[in-house]
Amino acid sequence: MSTRTLISPAALARPKGKAVYWTVFAVVVAGFTLAFLGPLYWLVSSGFKDTQEVVQTPPTLVPKSFTPDSYSRAWDVMDLSSLLFNTLYYAFGALAFQLVLDVTAAYSLSKLRPVLGKAILGMMLATLMIPATVLVVPQYLTVLDVPLVERNLLNSPWVIWLPSVTNAFNIFLLKRFFDSIPQELLDAASMDGAGPLRTLWSIVLPISRPILGVVSIFAVVGVWKDFLWPMLTLPDPAKQTLNVGIYSLSNGVPVNVLIAALTIASIPTLLIFLVFQRNIMSGLTAGGLKG
């Protein structure tokens, strides 16, 4: 069965067809490259400009006044080392809680199949239809005075960690992957005397490394890029995240130094994507076992 394409193989074999094809291909690739890498280049290059050149009109494509000390000033003036440590602490703490609780929740819904499991999953997925800003007020009132324990979680790591665990999207991704694991493997482990937790640890988790990598990246990046929630719940400057700290200290700071600080703040997430992009794609497309 032949596959129909926009350009037929016969037309593509002609010199004119090849020229048109490669011209369109080059234009599309160049356009997407400019759309995605253009803002990134502008961010990095603006950090090397002086204050006057950053705000001048029309803007310069290449910095004329190359001032790399803007980045060192941003690091010192805005105390980026402390803000970076805080953000990493919150991000990897949220990652640990999500890996433990979201994995067990997805495993129980997929393989243990509790009573009303489908209804619970449906209610979880229904929360994805609710805009995150709508939930800010009830979440804030909850962490302000946690029911039963009656504790105020403001200015504590728990105010970041606990809300991040309730991630219906990650639970759904994990459940879909666990659904693709053959039940025969779990039955064989059960016949050998392995309980549910032993099966999860020894059979399911080693197979699930691709999707666990995706969930881990989502967890870290989710905390890293969040702004509104940390701004509301971490008023203490010594405990703020990178985004909130830069925003709080932006008044009175030169524009080029502020842009340099934003560039430094964006580097870790870019590195995570560049290093783990293959894991991200393999985890998202993984739907079964190869063998």
Coordinates of C-alpha atoms in Angstrom, one line a residue:
M1 CA 0.0 0.0 0.0
S2 CA 1.6 3.3 -1.1
T3 CA 1.6 6.4 1.0
R4 CA 0.2 9.5 -0.5
T5 CA 2.3 12.6 0.1
L6 CA 2.1 16.3 -0.8
I7 CA 4.6 15.8 -3.6
S8 CA 4.6 12.7 -5.6
P9 CA 7.8 10.6 -5.9
A10 CA 7.8 11.3 -9.7
A11 CA 7.7 15.0 -9.2
L12 CA 10.3 14.9 -6.5
A13 CA 12.7 13.0 -8.7
R14 CA 12.8 15.8 -11.2
P15 CA 15.4 18.6 -10.7
K16 CA 12.8 21.3 -10.4
G17 CA 10.9 19.2 -7.8
K18 CA 14.0 18.6 -5.7
A19 CA 14.8 22.3 -5.8
V20 CA 11.3 23.3 -4.6
Y21 CA 11.4 20.6 -1.9
W22 CA 14.7 21.6 -0.4
T23 CA 13.9 25.3 -0.7
V24 CA 10.7 24.9 1.3
F25 CA 12.4 22.6 3.7
A26 CA 15.2 25.1 4.4
V27 CA 12.8 28.0 4.8
V28 CA 10.7 26.0 7.3
V29 CA 13.7 24.8 9.3
A30 CA 15.2 28.3 9.4
G31 CA 11.8 29.8 10.4
F32 CA 11.4 27.4 13.3
T33 CA 15.0 27.8 14.4
L34 CA 14.6 31.6 14.4
A35 CA 11.4 31.4 16.4
F36 CA 12.8 29.1 19.1
L37 CA 16.4 30.2 19.3
G38 CA 15.9 33.9 18.5
P39 CA 14.6 34.9 22.0
L40 CA 17.2 32.8 23.6
Y41 CA 20.0 34.5 21.7
W42 CA 18.5 37.9 22.5
L43 CA 18.4 37.0 26.2
V44 CA 22.0 36.0 26.3
S45 CA 23.4 38.7 24.1
S46 CA 21.5 41.5 26.0
G47 CA 23.3 40.5 29.1
F48 CA 26.6 41.5 27.5
K49 CA 25.4 45.0 26.5
D50 CA 25.7 48.0 28.7
T51 CA 22.7 49.8 30.1
Q52 CA 22.3 52.3 27.3
E53 CA 22.7 49.8 24.5
V54 CA 20.1 47.5 26.0
V55 CA 17.3 50.1 25.9
Q56 CA 18.3 51.9 22.7
T57 CA 16.1 52.0 19.7
P58 CA 16.6 50.4 17.2
P59 CA 18.2 47.5 19.1
T60 CA 21.6 46.1 18.1
L61 CA 21.8 42.5 16.9
V62 CA 25.4 42.1 18.1
P63 CA 26.6 43.8 21.3
K64 CA 28.8 46.7 20.5
S65 CA 29.9 47.4 24.1
F66 CA 30.8 43.9 25.3
T67 CA 30.5 43.9 29.1
P68 CA 30.7 40.3 30.5
D69 CA 30.9 41.7 34.1
S70 CA 27.1 42.0 34.0
Y71 CA 26.8 38.4 34.8
S72 CA 29.2 38.5 37.8
R73 CA 27.4 41.6 39.1
A74 CA 24.1 39.8 38.8
W75 CA 25.5 36.8 40.7
D76 CA 26.8 39.0 43.5
V77 CA 24.1 41.7 43.7
M78 CA 21.1 39.4 43.6
D79 CA 22.8 36.7 45.7
L80 CA 21.9 34.1 43.0
S81 CA 23.9 31.4 44.8
S82 CA 21.5 31.3 47.8
L83 CA 18.4 31.6 45.5
L84 CA 19.8 28.8 43.3
F85 CA 20.4 26.5 46.4
N86 CA 16.8 27.2 47.6
T87 CA 15.3 26.3 44.3
L88 CA 17.3 23.1 43.9
Y89 CA 16.3 22.1 47.5
Y90 CA 12.6 22.7 46.7
A91 CA 12.8 21.0 43.3
F92 CA 14.6 17.8 44.3
G93 CA 12.4 17.6 47.5
A94 CA 9.3 17.8 45.3
L95 CA 10.9 15.2 43.0
A96 CA 11.4 12.7 45.9
F97 CA 7.8 13.1 47.1
Q98 CA 6.4 12.7 43.6
L99 CA 8.5 9.6 42.8
V100 CA 7.3 7.9 46.0
L101 CA 3.6 9.0 46.1
D102 CA 2.7 9.4 42.5
V103 CA 4.4 6.1 41.5
T104 CA 2.6 4.1 44.2
A105 CA -0.7 5.8 43.3
A106 CA -0.3 5.0 39.6
Y107 CA 0.8 1.4 40.4
S108 CA -2.2 0.8 42.7
L109 CA -4.7 2.2 40.1
S110 CA -3.1 0.2 37.2
K111 CA -2.2 -3.1 38.7
L112 CA -3.9 -3.4 42.2
R113 CA -7.2 -2.0 40.8
P114 CA -8.9 -0.9 44.0
V115 CA -12.6 -0.4 44.4
L116 CA -13.8 2.8 42.7
G117 CA -10.4 3.0 41.1
K118 CA -11.8 4.2 37.8
A119 CA -13.9 6.9 39.5
I120 CA -10.8 8.1 41.5
L121 CA -8.8 8.3 38.3
G122 CA -11.6 10.2 36.6
M123 CA -11.8 12.7 39.4
M124 CA -8.0 13.1 39.2
L125 CA -8.2 13.8 35.4
A126 CA -11.1 16.2 35.9
T127 CA -8.8 18.4 37.9
L128 CA -6.7 19.0 34.8
M129 CA -9.6 20.9 33.3
I130 CA -9.5 23.4 36.2
P131 CA -7.1 26.4 35.6
A132 CA -4.3 26.4 38.1
T133 CA -5.0 30.0 39.2
V134 CA -8.5 29.0 40.3
L135 CA -7.0 26.7 42.9
V136 CA -4.5 29.2 44.3
V137 CA -6.9 30.6 46.9
P138 CA -8.2 27.3 48.4
Q139 CA -4.6 25.9 48.4
Y140 CA -3.4 29.0 50.2
L141 CA -6.1 28.8 52.8
T142 CA -5.2 25.1 53.3
V143 CA -1.5 25.7 53.9
L144 CA -2.3 28.7 56.0
D145 CA -4.0 26.4 58.5
V146 CA -3.7 22.7 57.6
P147 CA -6.7 20.7 58.6
L148 CA -6.4 18.2 61.5
V149 CA -2.7 19.1 62.3
E150 CA -3.6 22.9 62.5
R151 CA -0.2 24.1 61.3
N152 CA 0.9 27.0 59.2
L153 CA 3.2 25.9 56.4
L154 CA 4.2 29.3 55.1
N155 CA 7.9 29.8 54.7
S156 CA 8.6 26.1 55.0
P157 CA 9.6 23.6 52.2
W158 CA 6.4 21.7 52.8
V159 CA 4.4 24.5 51.2
I160 CA 6.2 23.7 47.9
W161 CA 6.5 19.9 48.3
L162 CA 3.0 18.9 49.3
P163 CA 1.0 20.7 46.5
S164 CA 3.4 19.4 43.9
V165 CA 2.5 15.8 44.8
T166 CA -1.0 16.2 43.7
N167 CA 0.0 16.0 40.0
A168 CA -2.8 14.2 38.1
F169 CA -0.9 14.5 34.8
N170 CA 2.2 12.6 36.1
I171 CA 0.0 10.0 37.8
F172 CA -1.8 9.5 34.4
L173 CA 1.5 9.1 32.5
L174 CA 2.7 6.6 35.0
K175 CA -0.5 4.6 35.0
R176 CA -0.5 4.5 31.2
F177 CA 3.0 3.1 31.2
F178 CA 2.2 0.6 34.0
D179 CA -0.8 -0.6 32.0
S180 CA 1.5 -1.6 29.2
I181 CA 3.5 -4.0 31.4
P182 CA 2.3 -7.6 30.8
Q183 CA 0.3 -9.0 33.7
E184 CA 2.2 -12.3 33.2
L185 CA 5.3 -10.7 34.6
L186 CA 3.5 -9.7 37.8
D187 CA 1.8 -13.1 38.0
A188 CA 5.1 -14.8 37.8
A189 CA 6.6 -12.7 40.6
S190 CA 3.5 -13.4 42.7
M191 CA 4.0 -17.2 42.2
D192 CA 7.5 -16.8 43.4
G193 CA 6.2 -15.3 46.6
A194 CA 6.7 -11.6 45.9
G195 CA 4.2 -9.2 47.4
P196 CA 2.9 -6.0 45.7
L197 CA 5.7 -3.8 47.1
R198 CA 8.4 -6.3 46.2
T199 CA 6.9 -6.6 42.7
L200 CA 6.9 -2.8 42.3
W201 CA 10.5 -2.5 43.4
S202 CA 12.0 -5.5 41.6
I203 CA 9.9 -5.8 38.5
V204 CA 8.0 -2.6 37.7
L205 CA 10.4 0.1 38.5
P206 CA 13.4 -1.3 36.6
I207 CA 11.2 -1.5 33.5
S208 CA 9.8 2.0 34.0
R209 CA 13.1 4.0 33.9
P210 CA 12.1 5.9 30.7
I211 CA 8.8 7.2 32.2
L212 CA 10.4 7.8 35.6
G213 CA 12.9 10.0 33.9
V214 CA 10.2 12.0 32.2
V215 CA 8.3 12.5 35.4
S216 CA 11.5 13.5 37.2
I217 CA 12.2 16.2 34.6
F218 CA 8.6 17.5 34.8
A219 CA 8.8 17.6 38.6
V220 CA 12.1 19.6 38.7
V221 CA 11.1 22.0 35.9
G222 CA 7.6 22.5 37.4
V223 CA 9.1 23.8 40.6
W224 CA 11.9 25.7 38.8
K225 CA 9.6 27.8 36.6
D226 CA 6.8 28.4 39.1
F227 CA 6.4 32.0 40.2
L228 CA 3.0 32.8 41.7
W229 CA 2.8 30.1 44.3
P230 CA 6.3 30.6 45.8
M231 CA 5.7 34.4 45.8
L232 CA 2.6 33.9 47.9
T233 CA 3.9 31.3 50.3
L234 CA 7.5 32.2 50.7
P235 CA 7.6 35.9 51.8
D236 CA 10.9 35.5 53.7
P237 CA 13.7 36.7 51.3
A238 CA 16.1 34.1 52.7
K239 CA 13.8 31.2 51.6
Q240 CA 12.6 32.5 48.2
T241 CA 13.1 30.7 44.9
L242 CA 15.2 31.9 42.0
N243 CA 12.3 33.5 40.1
V244 CA 10.8 35.2 43.1
G245 CA 14.1 36.4 44.4
I246 CA 15.0 38.0 41.1
Y247 CA 11.7 39.7 40.9
S248 CA 12.0 41.0 44.5
L249 CA 15.5 42.4 43.9
S250 CA 14.8 43.8 40.4
N251 CA 14.0 47.4 41.6
G252 CA 17.0 49.6 41.2
V253 CA 19.0 47.1 39.3
P254 CA 20.3 48.0 35.8
V255 CA 18.5 46.4 33.0
N256 CA 21.5 44.5 31.6
V257 CA 22.3 43.1 35.1
L258 CA 18.6 42.0 35.4
I259 CA 18.8 40.3 32.0
A260 CA 22.0 38.6 33.0
A261 CA 20.3 37.2 36.1
L262 CA 17.4 35.9 34.1
T263 CA 19.9 34.2 31.7
I264 CA 21.6 32.5 34.6
A265 CA 18.3 31.4 36.0
S266 CA 17.3 29.8 32.7
I267 CA 20.6 27.9 32.2
P268 CA 19.8 24.8 34.5
T269 CA 16.5 24.0 32.8
L270 CA 18.1 24.3 29.3
L271 CA 20.9 22.0 30.4
I272 CA 18.4 19.5 31.7
F273 CA 16.6 19.5 28.4
L274 CA 19.7 19.2 26.3
V275 CA 21.1 16.4 28.4
F276 CA 17.9 14.4 28.8
Q277 CA 16.0 15.2 25.6
R278 CA 16.4 11.6 24.3
N279 CA 15.0 10.3 27.6
I280 CA 12.1 12.7 27.4
M281 CA 11.1 11.5 23.9
S282 CA 11.6 7.8 24.7
G283 CA 9.6 8.1 27.9
L284 CA 6.7 9.9 26.3
T285 CA 6.6 7.5 23.3
A286 CA 7.2 4.3 25.3
G287 CA 4.0 2.3 25.3
G288 CA 5.1 -1.3 25.8
L289 CA 7.9 -3.7 26.2
K290 CA 10.4 -4.7 23.6
G291 CA 11.5 -8.2 23.4

